[in-house]
Amino acid sequence: MSYRKGELTTAGINEGWPHQIARLSSLGTMKQADVIAAFCANLSLCPRGHTVVWEGEWHRVYCFAKREDAEAFLERFGGEWFDPRDKGSGHYWHFWYKGRAAAREAKKRARR
């Protein structure tokens, strides 16, 4: 896999913008995209997001550096919290394994 110089990596996004909201892509028309861009102009939104598939539907993931900005976005536009550890990797990069990270944490706590 090759990388482009200066481009944000997925790991860089997850580290710098850890508060992430997933929203159905079908909800985002062009007019809606303009409204979202205007709303997020003064928020800590990452210049690059990503998309994932859950149960056959694409979701756009918006990444924020500040939790309060993510909460404001969630309240205004809806969606749900996205844990970056639930995102697929390799050939399955686009899949959302919803709840996988939480299940692992629960298993770890149960073993202790």
PDB file of C-alpha atoms in Angstrom:
ATOM      1  CA  MET A   1       0.000   0.000   0.000  1.00  0.00           C
ATOM      2  CA  SER A   2       1.341   3.430  -0.871  1.00  0.00           C
ATOM      3  CA  TYR A   3       0.689   6.656   0.968  1.00  0.00           C
ATOM      4  CA  ARG A   4       0.601  10.210  -0.292  1.00  0.00           C
ATOM      5  CA  LYS A   5       2.906  12.710   1.370  1.00  0.00           C
ATOM      6  CA  GLY A   6       1.070  14.968   3.804  1.00  0.00           C
ATOM      7  CA  GLU A   7      -2.223  13.061   3.665  1.00  0.00           C
ATOM      8  CA  LEU A   8      -3.903  12.246   6.956  1.00  0.00           C
ATOM      9  CA  THR A   9      -3.825   8.552   7.756  1.00  0.00           C
ATOM     10  CA  THR A  10      -6.650   6.695   9.459  1.00  0.00           C
ATOM     11  CA  ALA A  11      -4.501   6.313  12.578  1.00  0.00           C
ATOM     12  CA  GLY A  12      -3.735  10.039  12.527  1.00  0.00           C
ATOM     13  CA  ILE A  13      -7.428  10.874  12.292  1.00  0.00           C
ATOM     14  CA  ASN A  14      -8.318   8.525  15.151  1.00  0.00           C
ATOM     15  CA  GLU A  15      -5.586  10.031  17.330  1.00  0.00           C
ATOM     16  CA  GLY A  16      -6.235  13.702  16.586  1.00  0.00           C
ATOM     17  CA  TRP A  17     -10.030  13.542  16.227  1.00  0.00           C
ATOM     18  CA  PRO A  18     -11.163  10.710  18.527  1.00  0.00           C
ATOM     19  CA  HIS A  19     -14.791  11.820  18.973  1.00  0.00           C
ATOM     20  CA  GLN A  20     -16.615  10.375  15.987  1.00  0.00           C
ATOM     21  CA  ILE A  21     -20.239  10.393  14.860  1.00  0.00           C
ATOM     22  CA  ALA A  22     -21.632   8.053  12.176  1.00  0.00           C
ATOM     23  CA  ARG A  23     -24.596   9.249  10.152  1.00  0.00           C
ATOM     24  CA  LEU A  24     -26.461   7.526   7.307  1.00  0.00           C
ATOM     25  CA  SER A  25     -25.063   8.732   3.984  1.00  0.00           C
ATOM     26  CA  SER A  26     -28.546   8.673   2.439  1.00  0.00           C
ATOM     27  CA  LEU A  27     -29.498  11.561   4.764  1.00  0.00           C
ATOM     28  CA  GLY A  28     -26.843  13.831   3.266  1.00  0.00           C
ATOM     29  CA  THR A  29     -28.099  15.550   0.126  1.00  0.00           C
ATOM     30  CA  MET A  30     -26.039  18.331  -1.446  1.00  0.00           C
ATOM     31  CA  LYS A  31     -28.158  20.963   0.304  1.00  0.00           C
ATOM     32  CA  GLN A  32     -27.651  19.137   3.613  1.00  0.00           C
ATOM     33  CA  ALA A  33     -23.895  18.989   3.002  1.00  0.00           C
ATOM     34  CA  ASP A  34     -23.805  22.788   2.715  1.00  0.00           C
ATOM     35  CA  VAL A  35     -25.744  23.138   5.972  1.00  0.00           C
ATOM     36  CA  ILE A  36     -23.385  20.714   7.740  1.00  0.00           C
ATOM     37  CA  ALA A  37     -20.317  22.530   6.381  1.00  0.00           C
ATOM     38  CA  ALA A  38     -21.656  25.884   7.598  1.00  0.00           C
ATOM     39  CA  PHE A  39     -22.514  24.447  11.029  1.00  0.00           C
ATOM     40  CA  CYS A  40     -19.085  22.825  11.409  1.00  0.00           C
ATOM     41  CA  ALA A  41     -17.092  25.846  10.171  1.00  0.00           C
ATOM     42  CA  ASN A  42     -16.155  26.861  13.739  1.00  0.00           C
ATOM     43  CA  LEU A  43     -16.033  23.336  15.195  1.00  0.00           C
ATOM     44  CA  SER A  44     -13.058  20.989  15.495  1.00  0.00           C
ATOM     45  CA  LEU A  45     -14.155  18.854  12.505  1.00  0.00           C
ATOM     46  CA  CYS A  46     -11.402  16.884  10.774  1.00  0.00           C
ATOM     47  CA  PRO A  47     -10.852  17.938   7.152  1.00  0.00           C
ATOM     48  CA  ARG A  48     -11.096  14.278   6.162  1.00  0.00           C
ATOM     49  CA  GLY A  49     -13.625  11.730   7.375  1.00  0.00           C
ATOM     50  CA  HIS A  50     -14.416   8.223   6.226  1.00  0.00           C
ATOM     51  CA  THR A  51     -17.311   5.935   5.383  1.00  0.00           C
ATOM     52  CA  VAL A  52     -18.346   2.527   6.683  1.00  0.00           C
ATOM     53  CA  VAL A  53     -21.023  -0.042   5.845  1.00  0.00           C
ATOM     54  CA  TRP A  54     -23.401  -1.409   8.458  1.00  0.00           C
ATOM     55  CA  GLU A  55     -26.146  -3.846   7.392  1.00  0.00           C
ATOM     56  CA  GLY A  56     -25.868  -2.844   3.752  1.00  0.00           C
ATOM     57  CA  GLU A  57     -26.139   0.912   4.348  1.00  0.00           C
ATOM     58  CA  TRP A  58     -23.290   3.390   4.027  1.00  0.00           C
ATOM     59  CA  HIS A  59     -22.583   5.756   6.910  1.00  0.00           C
ATOM     60  CA  ARG A  60     -20.469   8.911   6.779  1.00  0.00           C
ATOM     61  CA  VAL A  61     -18.236   9.313   9.847  1.00  0.00           C
ATOM     62  CA  TYR A  62     -17.591  12.853  11.077  1.00  0.00           C
ATOM     63  CA  CYS A  63     -14.531  13.161  13.332  1.00  0.00           C
ATOM     64  CA  PHE A  64     -14.065  15.875  15.974  1.00  0.00           C
ATOM     65  CA  ALA A  65     -11.149  16.826  18.206  1.00  0.00           C
ATOM     66  CA  LYS A  66     -13.438  18.099  20.987  1.00  0.00           C
ATOM     67  CA  ARG A  67     -16.184  16.025  22.544  1.00  0.00           C
ATOM     68  CA  GLU A  68     -18.498  19.022  22.988  1.00  0.00           C
ATOM     69  CA  ASP A  69     -18.300  19.710  19.234  1.00  0.00           C
ATOM     70  CA  ALA A  70     -19.256  16.098  18.482  1.00  0.00           C
ATOM     71  CA  GLU A  71     -22.160  16.337  20.933  1.00  0.00           C
ATOM     72  CA  ALA A  72     -23.383  19.579  19.297  1.00  0.00           C
ATOM     73  CA  PHE A  73     -23.230  17.890  15.864  1.00  0.00           C
ATOM     74  CA  LEU A  74     -25.069  14.827  17.170  1.00  0.00           C
ATOM     75  CA  GLU A  75     -27.805  16.964  18.704  1.00  0.00           C
ATOM     76  CA  ARG A  76     -28.260  19.033  15.529  1.00  0.00           C
ATOM     77  CA  PHE A  77     -27.995  16.355  12.812  1.00  0.00           C
ATOM     78  CA  GLY A  78     -28.501  13.016  14.550  1.00  0.00           C
ATOM     79  CA  GLY A  79     -26.458   9.887  14.047  1.00  0.00           C
ATOM     80  CA  GLU A  80     -24.684   7.756  16.623  1.00  0.00           C
ATOM     81  CA  TRP A  81     -21.318   7.495  18.310  1.00  0.00           C
ATOM     82  CA  PHE A  82     -18.715   5.577  16.336  1.00  0.00           C
ATOM     83  CA  ASP A  83     -15.825   3.744  17.977  1.00  0.00           C
ATOM     84  CA  PRO A  84     -12.885   3.663  15.536  1.00  0.00           C
ATOM     85  CA  ARG A  85     -11.864   0.255  16.899  1.00  0.00           C
ATOM     86  CA  ASP A  86     -15.070  -1.139  15.331  1.00  0.00           C
ATOM     87  CA  LYS A  87     -13.878  -0.316  11.814  1.00  0.00           C
ATOM     88  CA  GLY A  88     -12.632  -3.161   9.640  1.00  0.00           C
ATOM     89  CA  SER A  89      -9.086  -3.353   8.339  1.00  0.00           C
ATOM     90  CA  GLY A  90      -7.284  -4.641   5.287  1.00  0.00           C
ATOM     91  CA  HIS A  91      -9.630  -5.929   2.612  1.00  0.00           C
ATOM     92  CA  TYR A  92     -12.558  -5.296   4.992  1.00  0.00           C
ATOM     93  CA  TRP A  93     -11.639  -1.633   5.678  1.00  0.00           C
ATOM     94  CA  HIS A  94     -15.155  -0.419   4.925  1.00  0.00           C
ATOM     95  CA  PHE A  95     -17.108  -2.645   7.323  1.00  0.00           C
ATOM     96  CA  TRP A  96     -18.459  -1.410  10.655  1.00  0.00           C
ATOM     97  CA  TYR A  97     -18.413  -4.166  13.279  1.00  0.00           C
ATOM     98  CA  LYS A  98     -20.731  -2.309  15.623  1.00  0.00           C
ATOM     99  CA  GLY A  99     -20.138  -3.094  19.286  1.00  0.00           C
ATOM    100  CA  ARG A 100     -17.073  -5.273  18.723  1.00  0.00           C
ATOM    101  CA  ALA A 101     -14.758  -3.093  20.837  1.00  0.00           C
ATOM    102  CA  ALA A 102     -17.294  -2.844  23.665  1.00  0.00           C
ATOM    103  CA  ALA A 103     -17.700  -6.638  23.680  1.00  0.00           C
ATOM    104  CA  ARG A 104     -13.924  -7.099  23.942  1.00  0.00           C
ATOM    105  CA  GLU A 105     -13.748  -4.680  26.871  1.00  0.00           C
ATOM    106  CA  ALA A 106     -16.580  -6.523  28.633  1.00  0.00           C
ATOM    107  CA  LYS A 107     -14.751  -9.846  28.175  1.00  0.00           C
ATOM    108  CA  LYS A 108     -11.574  -8.372  29.644  1.00  0.00           C
ATOM    109  CA  ARG A 109     -13.461  -7.057  32.683  1.00  0.00           C
ATOM    110  CA  ALA A 110     -15.188 -10.422  33.182  1.00  0.00           C
ATOM    111  CA  ARG A 111     -11.838 -12.249  33.248  1.00  0.00           C
ATOM    112  CA  ARG A 112     -10.455 -10.052  36.028  1.00  0.00           C
TER     113      ARG A 112
END
